Short mmCIF file of C-alpha atoms in Angstrom, two decimals:
data_model
loop_
_atom_site.label_atom_id
_atom_site.label_comp_id
_atom_site.label_asym_id
_atom_site.label_seq_id
_atom_site.Cartn_x
_atom_site.Cartn_y
_atom_site.Cartn_z
CA MET A 1 101.70 98.75 106.05
CA ALA A 2 98.49 99.53 104.17
CA GLU A 3 98.62 102.27 101.58
CA PRO A 4 96.76 105.41 102.75
CA MET A 5 93.66 106.28 100.80
CA HIS A 6 94.96 109.75 99.85
CA ARG A 7 98.66 110.37 99.29
CA ILE A 8 100.69 112.02 96.56
CA ARG A 9 103.08 109.57 94.93
CA ALA A 10 105.50 110.93 92.34
CA LEU A 11 108.89 110.72 90.75
CA HIS A 12 110.70 113.60 92.43
CA THR A 13 114.13 115.01 93.22
CA ALA A 14 115.29 117.55 95.77
CA SER A 15 114.08 120.37 93.52
CA THR A 16 111.61 118.93 91.00
CA VAL A 17 108.57 116.69 90.64
CA THR A 18 107.50 114.90 87.45
CA VAL A 19 103.91 115.02 86.23
CA TYR A 20 102.34 113.52 83.12
CA GLN A 21 100.11 114.80 80.35
CA ALA A 22 99.12 113.54 76.90
CA TYR A 23 98.53 115.66 73.82
CA ARG A 24 98.05 115.40 70.11
CA PRO A 25 101.40 115.33 68.27
CA GLU A 26 101.00 118.93 67.04
CA ILE A 27 101.43 120.06 70.66
CA GLY A 28 103.34 117.20 72.28
CA LEU A 29 106.18 116.85 69.79
CA PRO A 30 107.26 120.52 69.72
CA ALA A 31 106.87 120.70 73.50
CA ALA A 32 109.30 117.81 73.95
CA ARG A 33 111.64 119.14 71.27
CA ASP A 34 111.86 122.65 72.70
CA GLY A 35 111.41 121.86 76.39
CA ARG A 36 108.49 124.26 76.67
CA PHE A 37 104.88 124.37 75.56
CA PRO A 38 104.33 125.93 72.11
CA GLU A 39 102.31 129.05 71.52
CA VAL A 40 99.31 127.00 70.41
CA TRP A 41 99.09 125.52 73.92
CA GLN A 42 96.15 127.43 75.40
CA ARG A 43 97.17 129.09 78.64
CA ASP A 44 93.64 130.31 79.30
CA ARG A 45 92.18 126.81 79.66
CA MET A 46 92.15 124.34 82.56
CA THR A 47 94.98 121.81 82.25
CA TRP A 48 95.27 118.68 84.38
CA ILE A 49 98.61 117.28 85.56
CA LYS A 50 99.03 113.80 86.99
CA PRO A 51 101.96 112.62 89.14
CA SER A 52 100.94 108.98 88.56
CA PHE A 53 102.32 107.42 85.36
CA LEU A 54 99.83 104.54 85.45
CA TRP A 55 96.87 106.85 85.98
CA MET A 56 98.04 108.76 82.91
CA MET A 57 98.19 105.46 81.02
CA TYR A 58 94.62 104.75 82.08
CA ARG A 59 93.52 108.19 80.93
CA CYS A 60 95.26 108.10 77.54
CA GLY A 61 95.01 104.36 76.83
CA TRP A 62 98.80 103.95 76.71
CA GLY A 63 98.94 106.81 74.20
CA SER A 64 96.34 105.31 71.86
CA LYS A 65 93.37 107.65 72.39
CA GLU A 66 92.68 110.31 69.81
CA GLY A 67 94.25 113.62 70.80
CA GLN A 68 96.44 111.92 73.42
CA GLU A 69 98.94 110.12 71.20
CA THR A 70 102.01 111.91 72.61
CA VAL A 71 102.68 111.22 76.29
CA LEU A 72 104.82 113.79 78.08
CA ALA A 73 106.76 113.64 81.33
CA VAL A 74 106.89 117.25 82.53
CA GLU A 75 109.46 118.00 85.21
CA ILE A 76 108.41 121.06 87.21
CA THR A 77 109.81 122.82 90.24
CA ARG A 78 108.68 121.62 93.63
CA GLU A 79 108.17 125.27 94.52
CA GLY A 80 105.61 125.59 91.73
CA PHE A 81 103.93 122.29 92.56
CA GLU A 82 103.53 123.29 96.20
CA TRP A 83 102.32 126.76 95.20
CA ALA A 84 99.51 125.01 93.35
CA LEU A 85 98.73 122.66 96.24
CA GLU A 86 98.50 125.57 98.66
CA ARG A 87 95.89 127.22 96.44
CA ALA A 88 93.92 124.11 95.54
CA CYS A 89 90.26 123.39 96.14
CA LEU A 90 88.52 120.02 95.94
CA THR A 91 86.38 119.56 92.84
CA HIS A 92 83.46 118.46 95.04
CA TYR A 93 81.91 119.50 98.32
CA GLU A 94 82.84 117.32 101.28
CA ARG A 95 80.99 117.52 104.57
CA GLY A 96 83.36 118.11 107.49
CA LEU A 97 86.06 119.57 105.26
CA HIS A 98 84.13 122.65 104.11
CA PRO A 99 81.93 124.73 106.46
CA ASP A 100 79.05 124.38 104.01
CA ARG A 101 78.35 124.00 100.30
CA ALA A 102 78.27 127.76 99.73
CA ALA A 103 81.72 128.17 101.29
CA TRP A 104 83.08 125.42 99.05
CA LYS A 105 81.61 127.10 95.96
CA ARG A 106 83.23 130.42 96.92
CA GLN A 107 86.60 128.72 97.41
CA LEU A 108 86.25 126.85 94.12
CA LYS A 109 85.42 130.03 92.23
CA ARG A 110 88.48 131.94 93.46
CA SER A 111 90.98 129.08 93.40
CA PRO A 112 93.34 128.75 90.39
CA CYS A 113 93.83 125.04 91.18
CA ARG A 114 91.60 121.98 91.57
CA VAL A 115 92.28 118.74 93.43
CA GLN A 116 90.62 115.51 92.42
CA TRP A 117 91.31 112.05 93.85
CA ASP A 118 90.71 109.11 91.53
CA PRO A 119 91.45 105.40 92.03
CA GLU A 120 95.10 104.58 91.37
CA ARG A 121 95.71 101.94 88.67
CA ASP A 122 97.78 98.79 88.44
CA LEU A 123 99.70 97.60 85.37
CA ARG A 124 96.52 96.21 83.85
CA LEU A 125 94.92 99.61 84.54
CA SER A 126 92.46 98.08 87.01
CA PRO A 127 91.47 100.35 89.93
CA LEU A 128 93.30 99.99 93.25
CA PRO A 129 91.80 100.72 96.70
CA HIS A 130 93.83 103.89 97.21
CA ARG A 131 93.61 107.09 95.21
CA SER A 132 95.82 109.19 92.99
CA LEU A 133 96.05 112.97 92.77
CA GLN A 134 94.96 114.89 89.69
CA LEU A 135 95.78 118.60 89.87
CA GLY A 136 93.90 121.04 87.66
CA LEU A 137 95.49 124.38 86.80
CA THR A 138 93.74 127.40 85.37
CA GLY A 139 94.37 131.12 85.02
CA GLU A 140 97.52 132.23 86.80
CA ALA A 141 98.41 128.64 87.72
CA ALA A 142 98.30 127.40 84.12
CA GLN A 143 100.43 130.32 82.96
CA ARG A 144 103.00 129.75 85.73
CA TYR A 145 103.07 126.03 84.92
CA ALA A 146 103.86 126.63 81.25
CA ASP A 147 106.16 129.62 81.56
CA GLU A 148 107.83 129.45 84.99
CA TRP A 149 107.64 126.02 86.63
CA THR A 150 108.58 123.78 83.71
CA VAL A 151 112.16 122.52 83.93
CA SER A 152 112.07 119.89 81.17
CA ILE A 153 109.60 118.07 78.93
CA THR A 154 110.32 114.54 77.73
CA ASP A 155 108.40 112.46 75.20
CA VAL A 156 107.75 109.13 76.96
CA THR A 157 105.37 107.71 74.35
CA THR A 158 107.81 104.96 73.35
CA LEU A 159 108.22 104.00 77.01
CA ALA A 160 104.43 103.81 77.38
CA HIS A 161 104.14 101.57 74.32
CA THR A 162 106.97 99.31 75.50
CA ILE A 163 105.46 98.83 78.95
CA HIS A 164 102.07 98.18 77.36
CA THR A 165 103.59 95.51 75.10
CA HIS A 166 105.06 93.72 78.14
CA VAL A 167 101.68 93.89 79.88
CA ARG A 168 99.88 92.45 76.85
CA ASP A 169 102.46 89.67 76.70
CA GLY A 170 101.85 88.87 80.35
CA ASP A 171 105.39 89.87 81.33
CA LEU A 172 104.45 92.07 84.27
CA ALA A 173 107.91 91.81 85.83
CA SER A 174 109.54 93.42 82.78
CA ALA A 175 106.79 96.04 82.63
CA ARG A 176 107.24 96.88 86.30
CA ARG A 177 110.99 97.36 85.93
CA LEU A 178 110.38 100.13 83.39
CA LEU A 179 107.94 102.12 85.50
CA PRO A 180 109.08 105.50 86.85
CA ALA A 181 110.17 105.26 90.49
CA GLU A 182 107.28 107.00 92.24
CA HIS A 183 107.51 107.54 95.99
CA PRO A 184 105.38 109.38 98.57
CA TYR A 185 105.85 113.10 98.11
CA PRO A 186 106.95 114.94 101.29
CA VAL A 187 104.23 117.56 101.44
CA PRO A 188 105.20 120.45 103.77
CA ALA A 189 103.16 120.74 106.95
CA ALA A 190 101.88 124.19 106.00
CA THR A 191 100.59 122.82 102.71
CA ARG A 192 98.88 119.85 104.37
CA THR A 193 96.65 122.20 106.32
CA VAL A 194 95.16 123.69 103.14
CA VAL A 195 95.25 120.83 100.65
CA PRO A 196 91.89 119.05 100.58
CA GLY A 197 91.65 115.30 100.62
CA ARG A 198 93.02 114.08 103.97
CA LEU A 199 96.57 114.10 102.66
CA VAL A 200 99.17 111.88 104.28
CA ALA A 201 102.78 113.08 104.21
CA HIS A 202 105.86 110.94 103.71
CA GLY A 203 107.23 109.60 106.97
#
């Protein structure tokens, strides 16, 4: 069966979902050590979380880009994740989804969350035909993410480097075995009606 163009794929349990971010060591290392974001983490700025490990690798260059040297797997509550999805607005106007451009701008202005769909990546970080969710959090959403939703924070930089080494060596089978087990996320029906992007639910 062909992969739908828009679908959330993530490592998730019955109560949590794992998202990825990358930070400079001054933020990433204490966050992983303490299991929560340090005080220097700015709760008044937009922060983007990514359920796709490989999209995060594309964004941070396998943890090699300046300011993104520490790759974090952040396990958050599904309740929090779905709270954000219910309050999300697409980052761009889409005819047929929004009544008009002005209505989209009003929704964007009042929404604490942003949804953006970008091409998913393969192990070589080449774009795939289907897309991956990026979820932007600001204001109340960013504060809830840091202070209420976070269950655990794990430094996965070494994992990223190991997988990258296998890819560079041409051993894609070994690289693939180390990837997080991401599966379609079962988005509740009520959430699907308000999440932009023609979301397809599991099953």
